[in-house]
């Protein structure tokens, strides 16, 4: 049997996919390389092109209500429910870990109510904030002071926008008069500073103005030079959600939840046209130099209108669901891209270049998506590797769709398209289900993905990653309640067959599903050439399987039998062809959440009742009773039970055999199984001993999903914390490092013995501290203190030892004081301890001794050690005083005995 060190198993976090957006404001700089998103109370800066995390800004304990990035990404403004506004200066660094260094410039209380919306002018020098109290304020970002305060709205400020318009004749005549008054004090601030700020961001022929909309449907236009409202626009009857201005067209547009889009003439401030959009609008933007207007709202689709004619140029699109609703749109003219933020916290970049070349009918299809970013994957319910090379990860994320995520860069994979140029990039979304997807499974090739959902249906998807095609191949309808389990055959066809060489043209032969209606169904899958109509496939057979919900189904390696796990605490073994029960596994005390057959090349497993091989059949189960069990299908008995989780075991796997060219680590480690539980932990067990080899901890909520990559033994786990963690097998490197460290320690031990033998106290003491050998250091220091006669000028007896004790590092000094405290307890070693303590107190100032801290293990503060030294030192001195007092009795006795000397 292999030794303990030969069976070492370790996994480390390789990469993670974490949430970057949980709802709220999103802001993009003019270059398109810095994306600011709201993550609860924190702000996150990300490069949307490479997926790199640029910076994370901690919150103040309250959720953010507004987040804004200046166009040049020089400043970030964050407002929260705590009524504070924090302004950060952003500076680029050479540090790859944090490419942007945020520095807090100031914290301000901007309003008496939370800031709801904010906007910045095109130069990034002026900031406008609108709050829930109906007040609009304008700030100098660099100076941090208020320049304007506008009152007039009677409701919450819901939209705000800076714009520049040509001056009127009256404004031109009054500009010289305003210049003469520029030195006056206004609202406690100097007007000269305000004028200089405006000159920086407006030319001499433009007037800087501000448009603001509120929940009462009113729009006000504010003149920053005159410091007053110059127009009140009334056309909408509901909340104003979007405002934008076209400099080329000199036109203002507003979008409202009253399902209308209104264009305004900036000369008369009257509506030029009102377009009934027939959907609640949330945002609006001019594109293509103001020639078109893009809107987004409850339909979840970008719709485009011509500015001049008011004609919609996008063809009719099928409306999305509630989670597809567009909450915000931003446009970067230099990039010709629209950024759309959806209610499901997905951000999509659309290209607007298609608008420059309309078709013969003057229409355009849906704006193409050039990049998709999932801000938050929500609760990860299930996941699986897809494609033959395991290049994509399919995620069931508590929604009606499956998200395909790129794994480019995880293990040196090459990305084939620009969209997947980085790890974690969203590649595609599989839509078709009408309710939350609960389970999924992949066949042997990774080209066919099966999903089961709460809409009582299962779907089979064709994953043709090379051609960028991800389509629903078939829909299986027949269950009366939601599906909780699904399984495809895992047995690969013969290598010389067409199905093996071209899996895309040969779907799996069957599909197994289990439902809350307590039945299992087997579905036959026809090849594409055999499909002559679009009718849904019919079940080959239906069996009443369990008394409660079915949680999992697994097929064995040769597709002859399958297992179903249920909340009724049993696992049943079925024949695939006939659908007849072959055996029942009983022993769990709670519902069984997961079941998995062992692969055909799994070695024999030794259990409590003997040895069983995978040729007869081994199966693994995880239950709500917090245990994992291995069963022998030869007699349907429990081979071994694993206990260690503190909550339900939700997923189990067999550790796949490694495909690497390294040493046969599996042979040394034996059979291992993996479990994920509601306690947020992933555990790897030794199947032969029942012991935990290692525990993986990187989740803060229950772990629902678990998968293993057979190519490199990488594990991936997903949980309720929206985090997907990739675990790299570091067993070989850890074993090599442990072996090297053990060899080095043996050599150091021998070197220490040599130093002691030769009397090299300086090197011996240093090495004893390094190797953490208190007993040998005690012997060394005792020999030093007992040297007679001591060297002249030495505090300890040997000057070389004084030199070592006077030049210790803080951690060595801390360790030595702890040992001195222990040595000082014993009267036999107290003299040596007091001598060394005397050397230390003479060599180091008290401030340094009091500042010593531990390394996190045991005592962390030196005060406890000093207290122990004090107590026993006082006891030793008291004992010495008693001995001195007793010595006087001896002196008296000796003197009296001299008087009784012999008589001549």
Coordinates of N, CA, C and O in Angstrom, one line a residue, residues 472-592:
X472 N -31.9 24.4 -30.7 CA -32.7 23.4 -30.1 C -33.1 22.4 -31.2 O -33.7 22.7 -32.2
X473 N -32.7 21.1 -30.9 CA -32.9 20.0 -31.8 C -34.3 19.4 -31.7 O -34.9 19.0 -32.6
X474 N -34.7 19.2 -30.4 CA -36.0 18.6 -30.2 C -36.5 19.0 -28.8 O -35.8 19.4 -27.9
X475 N -37.9 19.0 -28.7 CA -38.6 19.3 -27.5 C -39.4 18.1 -27.0 O -40.1 17.5 -27.9
X476 N -39.3 17.7 -25.8 CA -39.9 16.5 -25.2 C -41.0 17.0 -24.3 O -40.7 17.5 -23.2
X477 N -42.3 16.7 -24.6 CA -43.4 17.1 -23.8 C -44.2 15.9 -23.4 O -44.5 15.1 -24.3
X478 N -44.6 15.9 -22.2 CA -45.4 14.7 -21.7 C -45.5 14.6 -20.2 O -46.4 14.0 -19.7
X479 N -44.6 15.2 -19.5 CA -44.6 15.2 -18.0 C -45.7 16.1 -17.5 O -46.0 17.2 -18.1
X480 N -46.3 15.8 -16.4 CA -47.4 16.6 -15.8 C -46.9 17.6 -14.9 O -47.6 18.6 -14.6
X481 N -45.6 17.5 -14.4 CA -45.0 18.5 -13.5 C -43.6 18.7 -13.9 O -43.1 18.1 -14.9
X482 N -42.9 19.6 -13.2 CA -41.6 20.1 -13.5 C -40.6 18.9 -13.5 O -40.7 18.0 -12.7
X483 N -39.6 19.0 -14.4 CA -38.6 18.0 -14.5 C -37.4 18.3 -13.5 O -37.0 19.5 -13.4
X484 N -37.0 17.3 -12.8 CA -35.9 17.5 -11.8 C -34.7 16.7 -12.1 O -33.6 16.8 -11.5
X485 N -34.8 15.8 -13.1 CA -33.7 14.9 -13.5 C -33.7 14.6 -14.9 O -34.7 14.5 -15.6
X486 N -32.5 14.5 -15.5 CA -32.3 14.2 -16.9 C -31.0 13.5 -17.2 O -30.0 13.7 -16.4
X487 N -30.9 12.6 -18.2 CA -29.7 11.9 -18.4 C -29.6 11.5 -19.9 O -30.7 11.1 -20.5
X488 N -28.4 11.6 -20.5 CA -28.1 11.1 -21.8 C -27.2 9.9 -21.7 O -26.5 9.8 -20.7
X489 N -27.1 9.1 -22.7 CA -26.1 7.9 -22.7 C -24.7 8.5 -22.8 O -24.4 9.4 -23.5
X490 N -23.8 7.8 -22.0 CA -22.4 8.3 -21.9 C -21.5 7.4 -22.7 O -20.3 7.7 -22.9
X491 N -22.0 6.2 -23.2 CA -21.1 5.3 -23.9 C -20.8 5.8 -25.3 O -21.7 6.0 -26.1
X492 N -19.5 5.9 -25.6 CA -19.2 6.4 -27.0 C -19.4 5.3 -28.0 O -19.2 4.1 -27.6
X493 N -19.7 5.6 -29.2 CA -19.8 4.5 -30.2 C -18.5 4.0 -30.7 O -17.4 4.5 -30.3
X494 N -18.4 2.9 -31.4 CA -17.1 2.4 -31.9 C -16.3 3.5 -32.7 O -16.9 4.3 -33.4
X495 N -15.0 3.5 -32.5 CA -14.2 4.5 -33.1 C -14.2 4.5 -34.6 O -13.9 5.5 -35.2
X496 N -14.5 3.4 -35.2 CA -14.6 3.3 -36.7 C -16.0 3.6 -37.2 O -16.2 3.5 -38.4
X497 N -16.9 4.1 -36.4 CA -18.2 4.4 -36.8 C -18.4 5.8 -37.2 O -17.6 6.7 -36.8
X498 N -19.4 6.1 -38.0 CA -19.7 7.5 -38.4 C -20.1 8.3 -37.3 O -19.9 9.5 -37.2
X499 N -20.8 7.7 -36.3 CA -21.3 8.5 -35.1 C -20.1 9.0 -34.3 O -20.2 10.0 -33.6
X500 N -19.0 8.2 -34.3 CA -17.9 8.7 -33.5 C -17.1 9.8 -34.2 O -16.7 10.8 -33.6
X501 N -17.0 9.7 -35.5 CA -16.2 10.7 -36.3 C -17.0 12.0 -36.5 O -16.5 13.1 -36.7
X502 N -18.4 11.9 -36.6 CA -19.2 13.0 -36.8 C -20.4 13.0 -35.9 O -21.5 12.8 -36.2
X503 N -20.1 13.4 -34.6 CA -21.2 13.4 -33.6 C -22.3 14.4 -33.8 O -23.4 14.2 -33.3
X504 N -22.0 15.5 -34.6 CA -23.0 16.5 -34.8 C -24.1 16.0 -35.6 O -25.3 16.5 -35.5
X505 N -23.9 15.0 -36.5 CA -24.9 14.5 -37.3 C -25.6 13.3 -36.7 O -26.5 12.7 -37.3
X506 N -25.2 12.9 -35.5 CA -25.7 11.7 -34.9 C -26.0 12.0 -33.4 O -25.2 11.9 -32.6
X507 N -27.3 12.4 -33.2 CA -27.7 12.7 -31.8 C -27.7 11.4 -31.0 O -27.6 10.3 -31.5
X508 N -27.8 11.6 -29.6 CA -27.8 10.4 -28.8 C -29.1 9.5 -29.1 O -30.1 10.0 -29.6
X509 N -29.0 8.3 -28.8 CA -30.1 7.3 -29.2 C -31.3 7.5 -28.3 O -32.4 7.2 -28.8
X510 N -31.2 7.9 -27.1 CA -32.3 8.1 -26.2 C -32.1 9.1 -25.2 O -30.9 9.6 -25.0
X511 N -33.1 9.5 -24.5 CA -33.1 10.5 -23.4 C -33.9 10.0 -22.2 O -35.1 9.5 -22.5
X512 N -33.5 10.1 -21.0 CA -34.2 9.7 -19.8 C -34.5 10.9 -19.0 O -33.7 11.8 -18.8
X513 N -35.8 11.0 -18.5 CA -36.2 12.2 -17.7 C -37.0 11.7 -16.5 O -37.6 10.7 -16.5
X514 N -36.8 12.5 -15.4 CA -37.6 12.2 -14.2 C -38.2 13.5 -13.7 O -37.7 14.6 -13.9
X515 N -39.4 13.4 -13.1 CA -40.2 14.5 -12.8 C -40.8 14.5 -11.4 O -40.7 13.5 -10.7
X516 N -41.3 15.7 -11.0 CA -42.0 15.7 -9.8 C -43.4 15.0 -9.8 O -44.0 14.8 -8.8
X517 N -43.8 14.6 -11.0 CA -45.0 13.7 -11.1 C -44.7 12.3 -10.8 O -45.5 11.4 -10.9
X518 N -43.4 12.0 -10.3 CA -42.9 10.7 -9.8 C -42.8 9.7 -10.9 O -42.8 8.5 -10.6
X519 N -42.7 10.1 -12.1 CA -42.5 9.1 -13.2 C -41.2 9.4 -13.9 O -40.7 10.5 -13.9
X520 N -40.8 8.3 -14.6 CA -39.6 8.4 -15.5 C -40.1 8.1 -16.9 O -40.9 7.2 -17.1
X521 N -39.4 8.7 -17.8 CA -39.8 8.5 -19.2 C -38.5 8.2 -20.0 O -37.5 8.9 -19.8
X522 N -38.6 7.3 -21.0 CA -37.5 7.1 -22.0 C -38.0 7.6 -23.3 O -39.1 7.3 -23.8
X523 N -37.2 8.5 -23.9 CA -37.6 9.1 -25.2 C -36.6 8.7 -26.3 O -35.4 8.7 -26.1
X524 N -37.1 8.3 -27.4 CA -36.3 7.9 -28.6 C -36.0 9.2 -29.4 O -36.8 10.0 -29.6
X525 N -34.7 9.3 -29.8 CA -34.3 10.5 -30.5 C -34.0 10.1 -31.9 O -33.1 9.2 -32.2
X526 N -34.6 10.7 -32.9 CA -34.4 10.4 -34.3 C -33.2 11.2 -34.8 O -33.0 12.3 -34.4
X527 N -32.6 10.7 -35.8 CA -31.5 11.4 -36.5 C -32.1 12.5 -37.4 O -33.3 12.5 -37.7
X528 N -31.3 13.6 -37.7 CA -31.9 14.7 -38.5 C -32.5 14.2 -39.8 O -33.5 14.8 -40.2
X529 N -31.9 13.2 -40.5 CA -32.5 12.8 -41.8 C -33.8 12.1 -41.6 O -34.5 11.9 -42.6
X530 N -34.1 11.6 -40.4 CA -35.3 10.8 -40.1 C -36.5 11.7 -39.8 O -37.6 11.2 -39.7
X531 N -36.2 12.9 -39.5 CA -37.2 13.8 -39.0 C -38.0 14.4 -40.3 O -37.4 15.1 -41.1
X532 N -39.2 14.0 -40.4 CA -40.0 14.4 -41.6 C -41.0 15.5 -41.2 O -41.6 16.2 -42.1
X533 N -41.3 15.7 -39.9 CA -42.2 16.7 -39.5 C -41.7 17.3 -38.2 O -40.7 16.9 -37.7
X534 N -42.4 18.3 -37.7 CA -41.9 19.0 -36.5 C -42.7 18.6 -35.3 O -42.7 19.3 -34.3
X535 N -43.3 17.4 -35.3 CA -44.0 16.9 -34.1 C -43.0 16.5 -33.1 O -41.9 16.1 -33.3
X536 N -43.4 16.8 -31.8 CA -42.6 16.5 -30.7 C -42.4 15.0 -30.5 O -43.3 14.2 -30.8
X537 N -41.2 14.5 -30.1 CA -41.0 13.1 -29.9 C -42.0 12.5 -28.8 O -42.4 13.2 -27.9
X538 N -42.3 11.2 -28.9 CA -43.1 10.6 -28.0 C -42.3 9.7 -27.1 O -41.3 9.1 -27.5
X539 N -42.7 9.5 -25.9 CA -42.0 8.6 -24.9 C -42.2 7.2 -25.3 O -43.3 6.7 -25.6
X540 N -41.0 6.4 -25.3 CA -41.1 5.0 -25.6 C -41.8 4.2 -24.4 O -42.6 3.3 -24.7
X541 N -41.5 4.6 -23.2 CA -42.3 4.1 -22.1 C -42.3 5.1 -20.9 O -41.4 6.0 -20.9
X542 N -43.3 5.0 -20.0 CA -43.4 5.8 -18.8 C -43.6 4.9 -17.7 O -44.4 3.9 -17.7
X543 N -42.8 5.1 -16.6 CA -42.9 4.2 -15.4 C -43.2 5.1 -14.2 O -42.6 6.1 -14.0
X544 N -44.1 4.6 -13.3 CA -44.3 5.2 -12.0 C -43.1 4.7 -11.2 O -43.1 3.5 -10.8
X545 N -42.2 5.6 -10.9 CA -40.9 5.2 -10.3 C -40.8 5.3 -8.8 O -40.3 4.4 -8.1
X546 N -41.3 6.4 -8.2 CA -41.1 6.7 -6.8 C -42.3 7.2 -6.2 O -43.3 7.6 -6.9
X547 N -42.3 7.4 -4.9 CA -43.4 7.9 -4.1 C -43.3 9.4 -3.9 O -44.2 10.1 -3.5
X548 N -42.1 10.0 -4.2 CA -41.9 11.4 -4.1 C -41.1 11.9 -5.3 O -40.8 11.2 -6.2
X549 N -40.7 13.2 -5.3 CA -40.0 13.8 -6.4 C -38.8 13.1 -6.7 O -38.1 12.6 -5.9
X550 N -38.5 13.0 -8.0 CA -37.3 12.4 -8.5 C -36.2 13.5 -8.7 O -36.4 14.5 -9.4
X551 N -35.1 13.4 -8.1 CA -34.0 14.4 -8.0 C -32.9 14.2 -9.0 O -32.3 15.2 -9.5
X552 N -32.6 13.0 -9.4 CA -31.4 12.7 -10.2 C -31.6 11.4 -11.0 O -32.3 10.5 -10.5
X553 N -31.0 11.3 -12.2 CA -31.0 10.1 -13.0 C -29.5 10.0 -13.5 O -28.9 11.0 -13.9
X554 N -29.0 8.8 -13.5 CA -27.7 8.5 -14.1 C -27.7 7.2 -14.9 O -28.3 6.2 -14.5
X555 N -27.0 7.2 -16.0 CA -26.9 6.0 -16.9 C -25.5 5.4 -16.7 O -24.5 6.2 -16.6
X556 N -25.4 4.1 -16.8 CA -24.1 3.5 -16.6 C -23.3 3.6 -17.8 O -23.7 4.1 -18.9
X557 N -22.0 3.1 -17.8 CA -21.1 3.3 -18.8 C -21.4 2.6 -20.1 O -20.9 3.0 -21.2
X558 N -22.2 1.6 -20.1 CA -22.6 0.9 -21.4 C -24.0 1.0 -21.8 O -24.5 0.3 -22.6
X559 N -24.7 2.0 -21.1 CA -26.1 2.3 -21.4 C -27.0 1.2 -21.3 O -28.0 1.1 -22.1
X560 N -26.8 0.2 -20.4 CA -27.7 -0.9 -20.2 C -28.7 -0.7 -19.0 O -29.8 -1.2 -19.1
X561 N -28.2 0.0 -18.0 CA -29.0 0.2 -16.9 C -28.9 1.7 -16.5 O -28.0 2.4 -16.9
X562 N -29.9 2.2 -15.7 CA -29.8 3.5 -15.2 C -30.4 3.5 -13.8 O -31.1 2.6 -13.4
X563 N -30.1 4.6 -13.0 CA -30.5 4.7 -11.6 C -31.3 6.0 -11.5 O -31.0 7.0 -12.1
X564 N -32.3 6.0 -10.6 CA -33.1 7.1 -10.3 C -33.1 7.4 -8.8 O -33.3 6.4 -8.0
X565 N -32.8 8.6 -8.4 CA -32.8 9.0 -7.0 C -34.0 9.9 -6.6 O -34.3 10.8 -7.4
X566 N -34.5 9.6 -5.5 CA -35.8 10.3 -5.1 C -35.8 10.9 -3.7 O -35.0 10.4 -2.9
X567 N -36.7 11.7 -3.5 CA -36.9 12.3 -2.1 C -37.5 11.2 -1.2 O -37.6 11.4 0.0
X568 N -37.9 10.1 -1.7 CA -38.5 9.0 -0.9 C -37.4 8.2 -0.2 O -37.7 7.1 0.3
X569 N -36.1 8.7 -0.3 CA -34.9 8.1 0.3 C -34.4 6.8 -0.3 O -33.6 6.1 0.3
X570 N -34.9 6.5 -1.5 CA -34.4 5.3 -2.2 C -33.8 5.6 -3.5 O -34.1 6.7 -4.1
X571 N -33.0 4.7 -4.0 CA -32.4 4.7 -5.4 C -32.8 3.4 -6.0 O -32.6 2.4 -5.5
X572 N -33.4 3.6 -7.2 CA -33.8 2.4 -7.9 C -33.0 2.2 -9.2 O -32.6 3.1 -9.9
X573 N -32.6 0.9 -9.5 CA -31.9 0.5 -10.6 C -32.8 0.0 -11.7 O -33.6 -1.0 -11.4
X574 N -32.7 0.5 -12.9 CA -33.7 0.1 -14.0 C -32.9 -0.4 -15.2 O -31.8 0.0 -15.4
X575 N -33.5 -1.2 -16.0 CA -33.0 -1.6 -17.3 C -33.4 -0.6 -18.3 O -34.6 -0.1 -18.3
X576 N -32.5 -0.2 -19.1 CA -32.8 0.9 -20.1 C -33.8 0.4 -21.1 O -34.7 1.2 -21.5
X577 N -33.6 -0.8 -21.6 CA -34.5 -1.3 -22.7 C -35.9 -1.5 -22.3 O -36.8 -1.1 -22.9
X578 N -36.1 -2.3 -21.2 CA -37.4 -2.6 -20.8 C -38.1 -1.7 -19.8 O -39.3 -1.6 -19.7
X579 N -37.2 -0.9 -19.1 CA -37.7 0.0 -18.1 C -38.2 -0.8 -16.8 O -39.2 -0.3 -16.2
X580 N -37.6 -1.9 -16.5 CA -38.0 -2.7 -15.4 C -37.0 -2.5 -14.2 O -35.8 -2.3 -14.5
X581 N -37.5 -2.6 -13.0 CA -36.7 -2.4 -11.8 C -35.8 -3.6 -11.7 O -36.2 -4.8 -11.6
X582 N -34.5 -3.4 -11.5 CA -33.5 -4.4 -11.3 C -33.1 -4.6 -9.8 O -32.7 -5.6 -9.4
X583 N -33.3 -3.5 -9.0 CA -32.9 -3.5 -7.6 C -33.2 -2.2 -7.0 O -33.4 -1.1 -7.7
X584 N -33.3 -2.2 -5.7 CA -33.6 -0.9 -4.9 C -32.5 -0.8 -3.8 O -32.2 -1.7 -3.1
X585 N -31.9 0.4 -3.7 CA -30.9 0.7 -2.7 C -31.6 1.5 -1.6 O -32.1 2.6 -1.8
X586 N -31.6 0.9 -0.4 CA -32.2 1.5 0.8 C -31.1 1.7 1.8 O -30.3 0.8 2.0
X587 N -31.1 2.8 2.5 CA -30.2 3.0 3.6 C -30.0 4.5 4.0 O -29.7 4.8 5.1
X588 N -30.4 5.4 3.1 CA -30.3 6.8 3.4 C -31.5 7.1 4.3 O -32.6 6.6 4.1
X589 N -31.3 8.1 5.2 CA -32.4 8.5 6.1 C -33.1 9.8 5.6 O -34.1 10.2 6.3
X590 N -32.6 10.4 4.6 CA -33.3 11.5 4.0 C -33.3 11.3 2.5 O -32.8 10.4 1.9
X591 N -34.0 12.3 1.8 CA -34.1 12.2 0.3 C -32.7 12.2 -0.3 O -31.7 12.8 0.2
X592 N -32.6 11.5 -1.4 CA -31.3 11.3 -2.2 C -31.3 12.4 -3.3 O -32.2 12.5 -4.1

